[in-house]
Coordinates of C-alpha atoms in Angstrom, one line a residue:
X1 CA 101.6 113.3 143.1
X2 CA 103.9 112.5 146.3
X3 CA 103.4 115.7 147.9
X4 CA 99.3 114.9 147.6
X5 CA 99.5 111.5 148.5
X6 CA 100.9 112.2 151.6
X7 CA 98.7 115.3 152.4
X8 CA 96.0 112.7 151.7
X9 CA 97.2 110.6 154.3
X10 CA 97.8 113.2 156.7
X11 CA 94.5 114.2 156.7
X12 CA 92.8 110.6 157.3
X13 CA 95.1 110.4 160.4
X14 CA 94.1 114.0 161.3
X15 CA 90.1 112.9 160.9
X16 CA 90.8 109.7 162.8
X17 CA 92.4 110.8 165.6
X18 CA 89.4 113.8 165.4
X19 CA 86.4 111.4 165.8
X20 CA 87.8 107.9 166.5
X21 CA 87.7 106.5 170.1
X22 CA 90.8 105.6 169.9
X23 CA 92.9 109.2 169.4
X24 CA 96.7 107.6 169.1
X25 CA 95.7 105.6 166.5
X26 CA 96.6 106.7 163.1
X27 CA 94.1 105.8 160.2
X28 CA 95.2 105.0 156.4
X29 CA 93.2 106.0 153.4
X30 CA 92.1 102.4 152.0
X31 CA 94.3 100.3 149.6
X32 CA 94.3 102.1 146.0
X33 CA 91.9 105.0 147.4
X34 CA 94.2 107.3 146.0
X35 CA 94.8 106.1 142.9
X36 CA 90.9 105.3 142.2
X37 CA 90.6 109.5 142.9
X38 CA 93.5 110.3 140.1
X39 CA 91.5 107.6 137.9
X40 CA 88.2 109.4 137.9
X41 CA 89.5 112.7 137.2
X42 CA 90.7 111.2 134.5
X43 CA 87.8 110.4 133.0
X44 CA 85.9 113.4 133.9
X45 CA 88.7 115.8 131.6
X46 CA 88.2 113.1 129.2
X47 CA 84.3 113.7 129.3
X48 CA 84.6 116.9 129.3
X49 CA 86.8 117.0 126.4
X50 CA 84.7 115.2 124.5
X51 CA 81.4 117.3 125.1
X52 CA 83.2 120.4 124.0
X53 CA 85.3 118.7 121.2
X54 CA 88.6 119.7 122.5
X55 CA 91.1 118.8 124.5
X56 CA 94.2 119.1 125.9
X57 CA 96.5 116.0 126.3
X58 CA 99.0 118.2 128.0
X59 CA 97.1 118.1 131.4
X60 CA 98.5 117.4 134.1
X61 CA 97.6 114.0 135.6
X62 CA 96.0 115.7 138.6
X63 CA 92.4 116.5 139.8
X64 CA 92.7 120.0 138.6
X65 CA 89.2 121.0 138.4
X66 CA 88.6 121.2 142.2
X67 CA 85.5 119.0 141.9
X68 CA 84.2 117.1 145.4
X69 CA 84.4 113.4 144.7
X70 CA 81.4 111.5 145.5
X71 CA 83.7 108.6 145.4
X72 CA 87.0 109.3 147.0
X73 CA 83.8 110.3 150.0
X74 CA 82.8 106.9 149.9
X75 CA 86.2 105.5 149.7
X76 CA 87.7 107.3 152.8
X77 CA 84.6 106.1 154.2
X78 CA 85.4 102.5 155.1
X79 CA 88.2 103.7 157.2
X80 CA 87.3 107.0 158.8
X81 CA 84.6 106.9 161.8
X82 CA 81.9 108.7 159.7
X83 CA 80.9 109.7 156.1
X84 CA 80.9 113.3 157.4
X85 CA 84.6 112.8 158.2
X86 CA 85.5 111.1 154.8
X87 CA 84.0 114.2 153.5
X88 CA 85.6 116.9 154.7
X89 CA 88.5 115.1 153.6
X90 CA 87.4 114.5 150.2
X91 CA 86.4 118.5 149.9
X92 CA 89.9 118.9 151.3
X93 CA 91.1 116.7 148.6
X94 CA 89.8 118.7 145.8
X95 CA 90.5 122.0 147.0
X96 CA 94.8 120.9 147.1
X97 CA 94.4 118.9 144.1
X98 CA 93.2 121.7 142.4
X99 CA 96.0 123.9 143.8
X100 CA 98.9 121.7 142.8
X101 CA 97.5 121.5 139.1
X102 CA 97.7 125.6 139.5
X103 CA 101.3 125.4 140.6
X104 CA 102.5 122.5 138.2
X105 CA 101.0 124.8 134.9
X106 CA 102.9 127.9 136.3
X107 CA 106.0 125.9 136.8
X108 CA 105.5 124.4 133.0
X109 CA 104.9 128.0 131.6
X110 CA 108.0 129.0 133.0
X111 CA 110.0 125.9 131.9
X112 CA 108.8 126.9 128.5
X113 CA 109.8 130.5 128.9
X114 CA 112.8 130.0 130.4
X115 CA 113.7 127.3 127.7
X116 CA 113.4 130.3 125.1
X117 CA 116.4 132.0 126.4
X118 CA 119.6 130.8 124.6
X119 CA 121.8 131.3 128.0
X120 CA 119.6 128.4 129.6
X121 CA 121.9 125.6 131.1
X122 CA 121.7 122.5 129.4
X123 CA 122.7 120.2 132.5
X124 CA 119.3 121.8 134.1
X125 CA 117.4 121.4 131.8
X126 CA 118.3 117.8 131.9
X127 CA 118.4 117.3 135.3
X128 CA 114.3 118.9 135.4
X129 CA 113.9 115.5 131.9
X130 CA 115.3 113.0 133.8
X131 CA 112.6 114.1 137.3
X132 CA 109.7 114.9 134.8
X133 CA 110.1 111.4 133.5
X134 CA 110.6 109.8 136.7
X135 CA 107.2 111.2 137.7
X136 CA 105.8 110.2 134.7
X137 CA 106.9 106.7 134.6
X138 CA 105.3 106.3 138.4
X139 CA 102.8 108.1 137.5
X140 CA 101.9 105.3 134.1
X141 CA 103.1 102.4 136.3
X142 CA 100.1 103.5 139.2
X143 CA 97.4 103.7 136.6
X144 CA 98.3 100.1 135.0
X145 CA 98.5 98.8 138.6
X146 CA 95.0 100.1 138.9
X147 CA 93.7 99.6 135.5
X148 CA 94.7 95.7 135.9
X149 CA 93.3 95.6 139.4
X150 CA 89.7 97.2 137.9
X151 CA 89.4 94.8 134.8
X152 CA 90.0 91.8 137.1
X153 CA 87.2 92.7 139.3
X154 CA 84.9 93.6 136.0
X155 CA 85.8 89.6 135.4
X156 CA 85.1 88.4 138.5
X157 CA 82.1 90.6 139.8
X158 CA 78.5 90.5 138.2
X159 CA 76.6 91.9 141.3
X160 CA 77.8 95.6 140.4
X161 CA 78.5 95.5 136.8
X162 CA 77.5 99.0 136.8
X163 CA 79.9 100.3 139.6
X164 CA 82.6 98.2 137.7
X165 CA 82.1 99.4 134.3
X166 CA 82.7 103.0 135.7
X167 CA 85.9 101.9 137.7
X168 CA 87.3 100.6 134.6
X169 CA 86.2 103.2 132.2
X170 CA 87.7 105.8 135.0
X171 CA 91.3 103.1 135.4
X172 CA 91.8 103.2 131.3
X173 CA 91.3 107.0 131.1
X174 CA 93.7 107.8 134.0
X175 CA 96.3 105.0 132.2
X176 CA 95.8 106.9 129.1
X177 CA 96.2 110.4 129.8
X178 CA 99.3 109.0 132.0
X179 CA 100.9 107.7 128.8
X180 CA 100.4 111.0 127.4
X181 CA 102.0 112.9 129.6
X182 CA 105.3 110.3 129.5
X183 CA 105.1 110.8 125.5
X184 CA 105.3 114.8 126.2
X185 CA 107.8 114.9 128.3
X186 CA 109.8 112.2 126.4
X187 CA 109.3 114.8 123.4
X188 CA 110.9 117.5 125.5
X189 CA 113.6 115.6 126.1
X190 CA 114.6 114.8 122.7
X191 CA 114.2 118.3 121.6
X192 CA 116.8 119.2 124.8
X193 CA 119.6 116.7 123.5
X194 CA 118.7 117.4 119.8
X195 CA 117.4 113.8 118.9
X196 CA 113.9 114.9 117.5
X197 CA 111.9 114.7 114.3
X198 CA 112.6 118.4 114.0
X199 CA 116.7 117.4 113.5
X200 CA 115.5 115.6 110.0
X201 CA 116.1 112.2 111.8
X202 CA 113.8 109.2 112.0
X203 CA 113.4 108.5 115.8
X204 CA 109.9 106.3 115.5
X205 CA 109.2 104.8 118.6
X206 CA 107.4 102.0 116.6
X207 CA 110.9 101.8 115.0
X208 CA 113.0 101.7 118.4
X209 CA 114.2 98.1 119.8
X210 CA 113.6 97.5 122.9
X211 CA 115.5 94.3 124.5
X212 CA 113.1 92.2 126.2
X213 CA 114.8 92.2 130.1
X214 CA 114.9 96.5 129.4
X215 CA 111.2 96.1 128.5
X216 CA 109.8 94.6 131.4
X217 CA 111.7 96.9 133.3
X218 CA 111.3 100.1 131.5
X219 CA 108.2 101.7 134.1
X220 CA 110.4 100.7 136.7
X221 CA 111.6 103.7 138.0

C-alpha cells in the first residue's frame, strides 16, 4: 500500500509538471483520493463475489483487477490541469495496482510453502507476523478514517444522495475486507506461536479482554 501510494503521488507531480504552467511546482493527488480508489475496489470484488456466489476473503486489500477507475479519473481531476491528465494517471493506477496484487499472492504462496518445511526459522516467520499486521492494522485504520469521513457527508449532504450512497457503500466494503485481512493474518500468527484453536485451547476473540486505554489504541500502529 506504501509503495502505491507513493507511485500515485509521483505520477500527479510527473502530470503536473507535464501540462501545468507552472513546471517546478509539484501537484498532490487530493485529500483521501487514494483511499476513496482502495474503497471502490473493494466493493467491486465484493460485487463480484456476490454475482458468482463465491468469494475469497483472503484478497489482498489492493485493486487487483487492473480495472480503469472512473472515479480515481475524476478525483485526480481537481488537481491535475486536465481530465486527460487525471487519466492517464488513473490507467497508470490500475495497471501497478494490478501488478502489486500479482506480487503480494506470489509472495503469500511462497510464505505458505515455505511454512511447510520443518527447518523454517521461527524468528522469521515472526518477524514477516509482526509487518503483515502492521500493514494490516494501517491498512483497517485508513478505511475507518474514510468510512467515518463518507457517512458524515451521507448526513450532511442531500444534493448527491446518490453519489453518497455509493461512497459509503464503497468506504464499508473497503473497511470490511480490511478487517479480514487483519483477522487472517492474526490467525497466522497464532498458528506460528502455537496459540490457536487447532492447540485444543479456547482463544475466542469475543472472549479476550481488552483494557480500555489498549483499545483505543489498538489500530494505532
Amino acid at each position: 500500500l506504501k509503495s502505491l501510494r507513493h507511485k500515485m503521488i509521483a505520477l500527479c507531480s510527473s502530470a503536473g509538471r507535464g501540462e501545468g504552467e507552472s513546471g517546478g511546482m509539484k501537484v498532490k493527488p487530493p485529500t483521501l483520493a487514494f483511499e476513496r480508489w482502495l474503497a471502490r475496489a473493494a466493493l467491486r470484488r465484493e460485487d463480484a463475489a456476490a454475482k458468482n456466489g463465491i468469494g475469497d476473503v483472503h484478497d489482498p486489500i489492493l485493486p487487483s483487477d487492473g480495472t480503469f477507475d472512473v472515479g480515481l479519473a475524476r478525483d485526480l481531476a481537481r488537481s491535475l490541469p486536465s481530465y486527460e491528465a487525471a487519466k492517464s494517471v488513473a490507467e497508470d493506477m490500475a495497471r501497478e495496482g494490478k501488478q502489486a496484487a500479482a506480487k503480494v499472492g506470489k509472495v503469500g504462496r511462497q510464505s505458505q510453502s515455505d511454512d511447510s518445511s520443518e527447518s523454517r526459522d521461527v524468528s522469521s516467520l515472526l518477524t514477516q507476523a509482526r509487518r503483515k499486521i502492521k500493514d494490516a492494522s494501517k491498512a483497517v485504520s485508513s478505511a475507518a478514517k474514510v468510512s467515518r469521513k463518507s457517512l458524515k457527508d451521507f448526513s450532511s449532504n442531500d444534493i448527491d444522495a446518490d453519489e453518497n450512497t455509493v461512497d459509503v457503500a464503497a468506504s464499508l466494503a473497503a473497511l470490511r475486507a480490511a478487517t479480514r485481512e487483519l483477522d487472517s493474518v492474526a490467525r497466522d500468527a497464532e498458528r506460528i506461536v502455537g496459540c490457536g484453536s487447532s492447540d485444543g485451547q479456547d482463544w475466542d476473540s469475543d472472549k479476550v479482554m481488552i483494557s480500555e486505554s489498549r483499545r483505543r489504541g489498538i489500530f494505532d500502529v
